[in-house]
Amino acid sequence: SARFLMGIGGLGVVKAKHPIDHRREMVQGDRLVHRLEHVDVTLVDVWPEHVDAINRDGLRLTGHGGDRTIRLRATTDPSAIARADVVLFQCKAFVNRRAAESVAHLFAGDAPAVAVTFQNGLGNEEALGAVLGDAHVLAGLTAQGAIVEGPG
């Protein structure tokens, strides 16, 4: 199963946390507490320092569930992603069209991806559907919040 997340700010990480926690390694302190290889997660963001820190040191999560570091892949280049089953859109709404256009190749062919958005505001699923096709877009609702303390 391949999952791909556009926009890895605070809420993006919260929404992707479950599949990310179960991809590769979950480390608490110096102790490996979980390893599962069947979910392939790639994070995509336009902030190079954030992407570089995640690739180098892992994604640091603090707060609910305890402090932990999750090791996974991140990129600034969505065209490098060959396939995905699910694409979570957590980027800022004003870049939805550009973000969707950058991953449109994942929604074509025999096994198109499904886009899921938990973005704030109205009209996000329509904006994504205009590029990806309405049949490929699911809208979600959340009451969660999060902040990014720094790169990684």
mmCIF file of N, CA and C in Angstrom, residues 8-102:
data_model
loop_
_atom_site.group_PDB
_atom_site.id
_atom_site.type_symbol
_atom_site.label_atom_id
_atom_site.label_comp_id
_atom_site.label_asym_id
_atom_site.label_seq_id
_atom_site.Cartn_x
_atom_site.Cartn_y
_atom_site.Cartn_z
ATOM 1 N N ILE A 8 3.372 18.953 4.634
ATOM 2 C CA ILE A 8 3.684 18.311 5.907
ATOM 3 C C ILE A 8 3.859 19.342 7.005
ATOM 4 N N GLY A 9 2.874 20.212 7.114
ATOM 5 C CA GLY A 9 2.815 21.126 8.239
ATOM 6 C C GLY A 9 2.224 20.400 9.431
ATOM 7 N N GLY A 10 1.806 21.148 10.436
ATOM 8 C CA GLY A 10 1.301 20.556 11.669
ATOM 9 C C GLY A 10 0.147 19.593 11.466
ATOM 10 N N LEU A 11 -0.921 20.041 10.831
ATOM 11 C CA LEU A 11 -2.095 19.185 10.657
ATOM 12 C C LEU A 11 -1.820 18.051 9.676
ATOM 13 N N GLY A 12 -0.980 18.285 8.689
ATOM 14 C CA GLY A 12 -0.626 17.223 7.754
ATOM 15 C C GLY A 12 0.024 16.049 8.456
ATOM 16 N N VAL A 13 0.918 16.343 9.381
ATOM 17 C CA VAL A 13 1.583 15.282 10.133
ATOM 18 C C VAL A 13 0.592 14.567 11.043
ATOM 19 N N VAL A 14 -0.320 15.311 11.673
ATOM 20 C CA VAL A 14 -1.330 14.679 12.533
ATOM 21 C C VAL A 14 -2.188 13.715 11.720
ATOM 22 N N LYS A 15 -2.623 14.129 10.541
ATOM 23 C CA LYS A 15 -3.496 13.295 9.731
ATOM 24 C C LYS A 15 -2.776 12.080 9.153
ATOM 25 N N ALA A 16 -1.502 12.219 8.905
ATOM 26 C CA ALA A 16 -0.742 11.105 8.342
ATOM 27 C C ALA A 16 -0.079 10.249 9.413
ATOM 28 N N LYS A 17 -0.196 10.628 10.666
ATOM 29 C CA LYS A 17 0.516 9.974 11.750
ATOM 30 C C LYS A 17 0.264 8.475 11.828
ATOM 31 N N HIS A 18 -0.960 8.046 11.718
ATOM 32 C CA HIS A 18 -1.229 6.615 11.875
ATOM 33 C C HIS A 18 -0.496 5.765 10.843
ATOM 34 N N PRO A 19 -0.652 6.028 9.535
ATOM 35 C CA PRO A 19 0.112 5.192 8.604
ATOM 36 C C PRO A 19 1.611 5.410 8.718
ATOM 37 N N ILE A 20 2.033 6.620 9.084
ATOM 38 C CA ILE A 20 3.462 6.877 9.241
ATOM 39 C C ILE A 20 3.995 6.110 10.438
ATOM 40 N N ASP A 21 3.269 6.113 11.550
ATOM 41 C CA ASP A 21 3.700 5.373 12.739
ATOM 42 C C ASP A 21 3.922 3.908 12.426
ATOM 43 N N HIS A 22 3.189 3.384 11.472
ATOM 44 C CA HIS A 22 3.262 1.961 11.169
ATOM 45 C C HIS A 22 4.098 1.663 9.929
ATOM 46 N N ARG A 23 4.757 2.646 9.383
ATOM 47 C CA ARG A 23 5.706 2.458 8.285
ATOM 48 C C ARG A 23 7.084 2.306 8.925
ATOM 49 N N ARG A 24 7.991 1.715 8.517
ATOM 50 C CA ARG A 24 9.364 1.662 8.994
ATOM 51 C C ARG A 24 9.501 1.518 10.501
ATOM 52 N N GLU A 25 10.165 2.506 11.138
ATOM 53 C CA GLU A 25 10.490 2.356 12.557
ATOM 54 C C GLU A 25 9.835 3.447 13.376
ATOM 55 N N MET A 26 9.346 3.084 14.539
ATOM 56 C CA MET A 26 8.917 4.080 15.513
ATOM 57 C C MET A 26 9.880 3.972 16.677
ATOM 58 N N VAL A 27 10.563 5.071 16.973
ATOM 59 C CA VAL A 27 11.595 5.078 17.997
ATOM 60 C C VAL A 27 11.158 6.005 19.117
ATOM 61 N N GLN A 28 11.243 5.532 20.351
ATOM 62 C CA GLN A 28 11.029 6.381 21.522
ATOM 63 C C GLN A 28 12.344 6.409 22.280
ATOM 64 N N GLY A 29 12.959 7.597 22.340
ATOM 65 C CA GLY A 29 14.299 7.688 22.895
ATOM 66 C C GLY A 29 15.252 6.940 21.984
ATOM 67 N N ASP A 30 15.998 5.997 22.528
ATOM 68 C CA ASP A 30 16.914 5.184 21.731
ATOM 69 C C ASP A 30 16.363 3.798 21.468
ATOM 70 N N ARG A 31 15.110 3.560 21.817
ATOM 71 C CA ARG A 31 14.536 2.217 21.752
ATOM 72 C C ARG A 31 13.580 2.079 20.575
ATOM 73 N N LEU A 32 13.798 1.056 19.745
ATOM 74 C CA LEU A 32 12.884 0.727 18.658
ATOM 75 C C LEU A 32 11.654 0.074 19.270
ATOM 76 N N VAL A 33 10.470 0.677 19.062
ATOM 77 C CA VAL A 33 9.263 0.134 19.681
ATOM 78 C C VAL A 33 8.313 -0.502 18.671
ATOM 79 N N HIS A 34 8.530 -0.243 17.383
ATOM 80 C CA HIS A 34 7.625 -0.836 16.394
ATOM 81 C C HIS A 34 8.276 -0.816 15.023
ATOM 82 N N ARG A 35 8.052 -1.850 14.244
ATOM 83 C CA ARG A 35 8.533 -1.906 12.865
ATOM 84 C C ARG A 35 7.496 -2.651 12.034
ATOM 85 N N LEU A 36 7.078 -2.027 10.940
ATOM 86 C CA LEU A 36 6.133 -2.648 10.024
ATOM 87 C C LEU A 36 6.433 -2.103 8.637
ATOM 88 N N GLU A 37 6.601 -2.960 7.675
ATOM 89 C CA GLU A 37 7.083 -2.540 6.361
ATOM 90 C C GLU A 37 6.033 -2.477 5.263
ATOM 91 N N HIS A 38 4.793 -2.842 5.495
ATOM 92 C CA HIS A 38 3.866 -2.953 4.373
ATOM 93 C C HIS A 38 3.205 -1.656 3.934
ATOM 94 N N VAL A 39 3.359 -0.570 4.661
ATOM 95 C CA VAL A 39 2.792 0.715 4.258
ATOM 96 C C VAL A 39 3.932 1.626 3.830
ATOM 97 N N ASP A 40 3.903 2.057 2.592
ATOM 98 C CA ASP A 40 4.945 2.910 2.040
ATOM 99 C C ASP A 40 4.440 4.345 2.048
ATOM 100 N N VAL A 41 5.065 5.208 2.849
ATOM 101 C CA VAL A 41 4.629 6.588 2.988
ATOM 102 C C VAL A 41 5.732 7.514 2.494
ATOM 103 N N THR A 42 5.358 8.480 1.671
ATOM 104 C CA THR A 42 6.273 9.524 1.233
ATOM 105 C C THR A 42 5.637 10.869 1.548
ATOM 106 N N LEU A 43 6.405 11.757 2.141
ATOM 107 C CA LEU A 43 5.947 13.103 2.446
ATOM 108 C C LEU A 43 6.482 14.062 1.390
ATOM 109 N N VAL A 44 5.667 15.032 1.000
ATOM 110 C CA VAL A 44 6.078 16.031 0.008
ATOM 111 C C VAL A 44 5.784 17.413 0.559
ATOM 112 N N ASP A 45 6.768 18.288 0.453
ATOM 113 C CA ASP A 45 6.570 19.661 0.893
ATOM 114 C C ASP A 45 7.488 20.569 0.098
ATOM 115 N N VAL A 46 7.175 21.853 0.062
ATOM 116 C CA VAL A 46 7.983 22.818 -0.675
ATOM 117 C C VAL A 46 9.079 23.433 0.199
ATOM 118 N N TRP A 47 9.116 23.138 1.482
ATOM 119 C CA TRP A 47 10.091 23.695 2.415
ATOM 120 C C TRP A 47 11.325 22.785 2.436
ATOM 121 N N PRO A 48 12.383 23.128 1.700
ATOM 122 C CA PRO A 48 13.534 22.235 1.575
ATOM 123 C C PRO A 48 14.207 21.887 2.904
ATOM 124 N N GLU A 49 14.294 22.845 3.812
ATOM 125 C CA GLU A 49 14.947 22.569 5.104
ATOM 126 C C GLU A 49 14.166 21.528 5.903
ATOM 127 N N HIS A 50 12.855 21.578 5.823
ATOM 128 C CA HIS A 50 11.989 20.616 6.516
ATOM 129 C C HIS A 50 12.192 19.220 5.920
ATOM 130 N N VAL A 51 12.154 19.142 4.600
ATOM 131 C CA VAL A 51 12.340 17.868 3.901
ATOM 132 C C VAL A 51 13.728 17.302 4.199
ATOM 133 N N ASP A 52 14.762 18.141 4.128
ATOM 134 C CA ASP A 52 16.129 17.685 4.407
ATOM 135 C C ASP A 52 16.261 17.155 5.832
ATOM 136 N N ALA A 53 15.664 17.860 6.810
ATOM 137 C CA ALA A 53 15.741 17.425 8.210
ATOM 138 C C ALA A 53 15.024 16.088 8.413
ATOM 139 N N ILE A 54 13.884 15.897 7.757
ATOM 140 C CA ILE A 54 13.150 14.629 7.872
ATOM 141 C C ILE A 54 13.972 13.493 7.271
ATOM 142 N N ASN A 55 14.560 13.723 6.107
ATOM 143 C CA ASN A 55 15.373 12.682 5.480
ATOM 144 C C ASN A 55 16.616 12.354 6.301
ATOM 145 N N ARG A 56 17.199 13.352 6.925
ATOM 146 C CA ARG A 56 18.425 13.161 7.692
ATOM 147 C C ARG A 56 18.162 12.580 9.088
ATOM 148 N N ASP A 57 17.174 13.163 9.811
ATOM 149 C CA ASP A 57 16.990 12.853 11.232
ATOM 150 C C ASP A 57 15.671 12.160 11.555
ATOM 151 N N GLY A 58 14.758 12.060 10.598
ATOM 152 C CA GLY A 58 13.429 11.523 10.854
ATOM 153 C C GLY A 58 12.452 12.632 11.200
ATOM 154 N N LEU A 59 11.185 12.284 11.252
ATOM 155 C CA LEU A 59 10.115 13.222 11.589
ATOM 156 C C LEU A 59 9.893 13.176 13.096
ATOM 157 N N ARG A 60 10.086 14.307 13.749
ATOM 158 C CA ARG A 60 9.923 14.378 15.205
ATOM 159 C C ARG A 60 8.495 14.777 15.549
ATOM 160 N N LEU A 61 7.846 13.967 16.379
ATOM 161 C CA LEU A 61 6.494 14.254 16.856
ATOM 162 C C LEU A 61 6.548 14.378 18.367
ATOM 163 N N THR A 62 5.885 15.394 18.900
ATOM 164 C CA THR A 62 5.794 15.563 20.348
ATOM 165 C C THR A 62 4.341 15.788 20.720
ATOM 166 N N GLY A 63 4.017 15.492 21.960
ATOM 167 C CA GLY A 63 2.651 15.720 22.423
ATOM 168 C C GLY A 63 1.901 14.423 22.613
ATOM 169 N N HIS A 64 0.640 14.401 22.182
ATOM 170 C CA HIS A 64 -0.229 13.237 22.353
ATOM 171 C C HIS A 64 0.447 11.983 21.817
ATOM 172 N N GLY A 65 0.531 10.957 22.635
ATOM 173 C CA GLY A 65 1.188 9.720 22.222
ATOM 174 C C GLY A 65 2.652 9.665 22.606
ATOM 175 N N GLY A 66 3.178 10.738 23.174
ATOM 176 C CA GLY A 66 4.581 10.758 23.589
ATOM 177 C C GLY A 66 5.504 11.265 22.501
ATOM 178 N N ASP A 67 6.695 11.631 22.905
ATOM 179 C CA ASP A 67 7.696 12.105 21.955
ATOM 180 C C ASP A 67 8.269 10.923 21.194
ATOM 181 N N ARG A 68 8.419 11.071 19.888
ATOM 182 C CA ARG A 68 8.949 9.989 19.081
ATOM 183 C C ARG A 68 9.507 10.540 17.771
ATOM 184 N N THR A 69 10.313 9.721 17.135
ATOM 185 C CA THR A 69 10.878 10.039 15.830
ATOM 186 C C THR A 69 10.516 8.919 14.883
ATOM 187 N N ILE A 70 10.002 9.276 13.724
ATOM 188 C CA ILE A 70 9.606 8.290 12.733
ATOM 189 C C ILE A 70 10.492 8.486 11.505
ATOM 190 N N ARG A 71 11.126 7.442 11.078
ATOM 191 C CA ARG A 71 12.023 7.514 9.926
ATOM 192 C C ARG A 71 11.253 7.161 8.654
ATOM 193 N N LEU A 72 11.277 8.085 7.705
ATOM 194 C CA LEU A 72 10.595 7.888 6.441
ATOM 195 C C LEU A 72 11.171 8.812 5.395
ATOM 196 N N ARG A 73 10.665 8.713 4.206
ATOM 197 C CA ARG A 73 11.162 9.454 3.052
ATOM 198 C C ARG A 73 10.341 10.734 2.862
ATOM 199 N N ALA A 74 11.041 11.799 2.478
ATOM 200 C CA ALA A 74 10.385 13.063 2.147
ATOM 201 C C ALA A 74 11.057 13.642 0.908
ATOM 202 N N THR A 75 10.307 14.428 0.153
ATOM 203 C CA THR A 75 10.832 15.020 -1.080
ATOM 204 C C THR A 75 10.167 16.364 -1.342
ATOM 205 N N THR A 76 10.830 17.179 -2.133
ATOM 206 C CA THR A 76 10.219 18.412 -2.633
ATOM 207 C C THR A 76 9.721 18.224 -4.065
ATOM 208 N N ASP A 77 9.915 17.029 -4.620
ATOM 209 C CA ASP A 77 9.598 16.760 -6.023
ATOM 210 C C ASP A 77 8.501 15.702 -6.169
ATOM 211 N N PRO A 78 7.238 16.118 -6.296
ATOM 212 C CA PRO A 78 6.157 15.137 -6.409
ATOM 213 C C PRO A 78 6.218 14.295 -7.679
ATOM 214 N N SER A 79 6.910 14.757 -8.703
ATOM 215 C CA SER A 79 7.012 13.953 -9.922
ATOM 216 C C SER A 79 7.874 12.713 -9.703
ATOM 217 N N ALA A 80 8.634 12.677 -8.618
ATOM 218 C CA ALA A 80 9.465 11.510 -8.296
ATOM 219 C C ALA A 80 8.636 10.343 -7.758
ATOM 220 N N ILE A 81 7.371 10.578 -7.441
ATOM 221 C CA ILE A 81 6.490 9.536 -6.923
ATOM 222 C C ILE A 81 5.864 8.815 -8.113
ATOM 223 N N ALA A 82 6.124 7.524 -8.227
ATOM 224 C CA ALA A 82 5.642 6.756 -9.379
ATOM 225 C C ALA A 82 4.201 6.294 -9.224
ATOM 226 N N ARG A 83 3.786 5.949 -7.983
ATOM 227 C CA ARG A 83 2.413 5.486 -7.774
ATOM 228 C C ARG A 83 2.013 5.727 -6.329
ATOM 229 N N ALA A 84 0.705 5.815 -6.135
ATOM 230 C CA ALA A 84 0.146 5.969 -4.790
ATOM 231 C C ALA A 84 -1.272 5.449 -4.793
ATOM 232 N N ASP A 85 -1.686 4.872 -3.672
ATOM 233 C CA ASP A 85 -3.066 4.457 -3.502
ATOM 234 C C ASP A 85 -3.898 5.604 -2.937
ATOM 235 N N VAL A 86 -3.309 6.326 -1.998
ATOM 236 C CA VAL A 86 -3.982 7.433 -1.317
ATOM 237 C C VAL A 86 -3.046 8.632 -1.287
ATOM 238 N N VAL A 87 -3.572 9.803 -1.635
ATOM 239 C CA VAL A 87 -2.820 11.049 -1.532
ATOM 240 C C VAL A 87 -3.585 11.956 -0.580
ATOM 241 N N LEU A 88 -2.991 12.263 0.560
ATOM 242 C CA LEU A 88 -3.597 13.189 1.515
ATOM 243 C C LEU A 88 -3.148 14.599 1.170
ATOM 244 N N PHE A 89 -4.085 15.491 0.942
ATOM 245 C CA PHE A 89 -3.759 16.890 0.663
ATOM 246 C C PHE A 89 -3.908 17.682 1.948
ATOM 247 N N GLN A 90 -2.793 18.159 2.478
ATOM 248 C CA GLN A 90 -2.779 18.979 3.686
ATOM 249 C C GLN A 90 -2.008 20.264 3.449
ATOM 250 N N CYS A 91 -1.835 20.634 2.187
ATOM 251 C CA CYS A 91 -1.171 21.884 1.854
ATOM 252 C C CYS A 91 -2.138 23.043 2.115
ATOM 253 N N LYS A 92 -1.652 24.253 2.004
ATOM 254 C CA LYS A 92 -2.521 25.419 2.137
ATOM 255 C C LYS A 92 -3.500 25.447 0.961
ATOM 256 N N ALA A 93 -4.729 25.832 1.230
ATOM 257 C CA ALA A 93 -5.784 25.791 0.217
ATOM 258 C C ALA A 93 -5.451 26.613 -1.022
ATOM 259 N N PHE A 94 -4.738 27.711 -0.873
ATOM 260 C CA PHE A 94 -4.452 28.554 -2.032
ATOM 261 C C PHE A 94 -3.477 27.913 -3.025
ATOM 262 N N VAL A 95 -2.854 26.791 -2.661
ATOM 263 C CA VAL A 95 -1.982 26.092 -3.607
ATOM 264 C C VAL A 95 -2.573 24.756 -4.060
ATOM 265 N N ASN A 96 -3.858 24.516 -3.773
ATOM 266 C CA ASN A 96 -4.489 23.244 -4.142
ATOM 267 C C ASN A 96 -4.350 22.920 -5.630
ATOM 268 N N ARG A 97 -4.660 23.884 -6.480
ATOM 269 C CA ARG A 97 -4.609 23.616 -7.922
ATOM 270 C C ARG A 97 -3.204 23.210 -8.341
ATOM 271 N N ARG A 98 -2.203 23.973 -7.918
ATOM 272 C CA ARG A 98 -0.814 23.677 -8.288
ATOM 273 C C ARG A 98 -0.369 22.333 -7.706
ATOM 274 N N ALA A 99 -0.765 22.052 -6.457
ATOM 275 C CA ALA A 99 -0.413 20.767 -5.837
ATOM 276 C C ALA A 99 -1.068 19.610 -6.589
ATOM 277 N N ALA A 100 -2.343 19.761 -6.919
ATOM 278 C CA ALA A 100 -3.055 18.701 -7.646
ATOM 279 C C ALA A 100 -2.443 18.481 -9.032
ATOM 280 N N GLU A 101 -2.106 19.553 -9.715
ATOM 281 C CA GLU A 101 -1.482 19.417 -11.037
ATOM 282 C C GLU A 101 -0.142 18.682 -10.943
ATOM 283 N N SER A 102 0.584 18.882 -9.848
ATOM 284 C CA SER A 102 1.905 18.258 -9.707
ATOM 285 C C SER A 102 1.824 16.753 -9.472
#
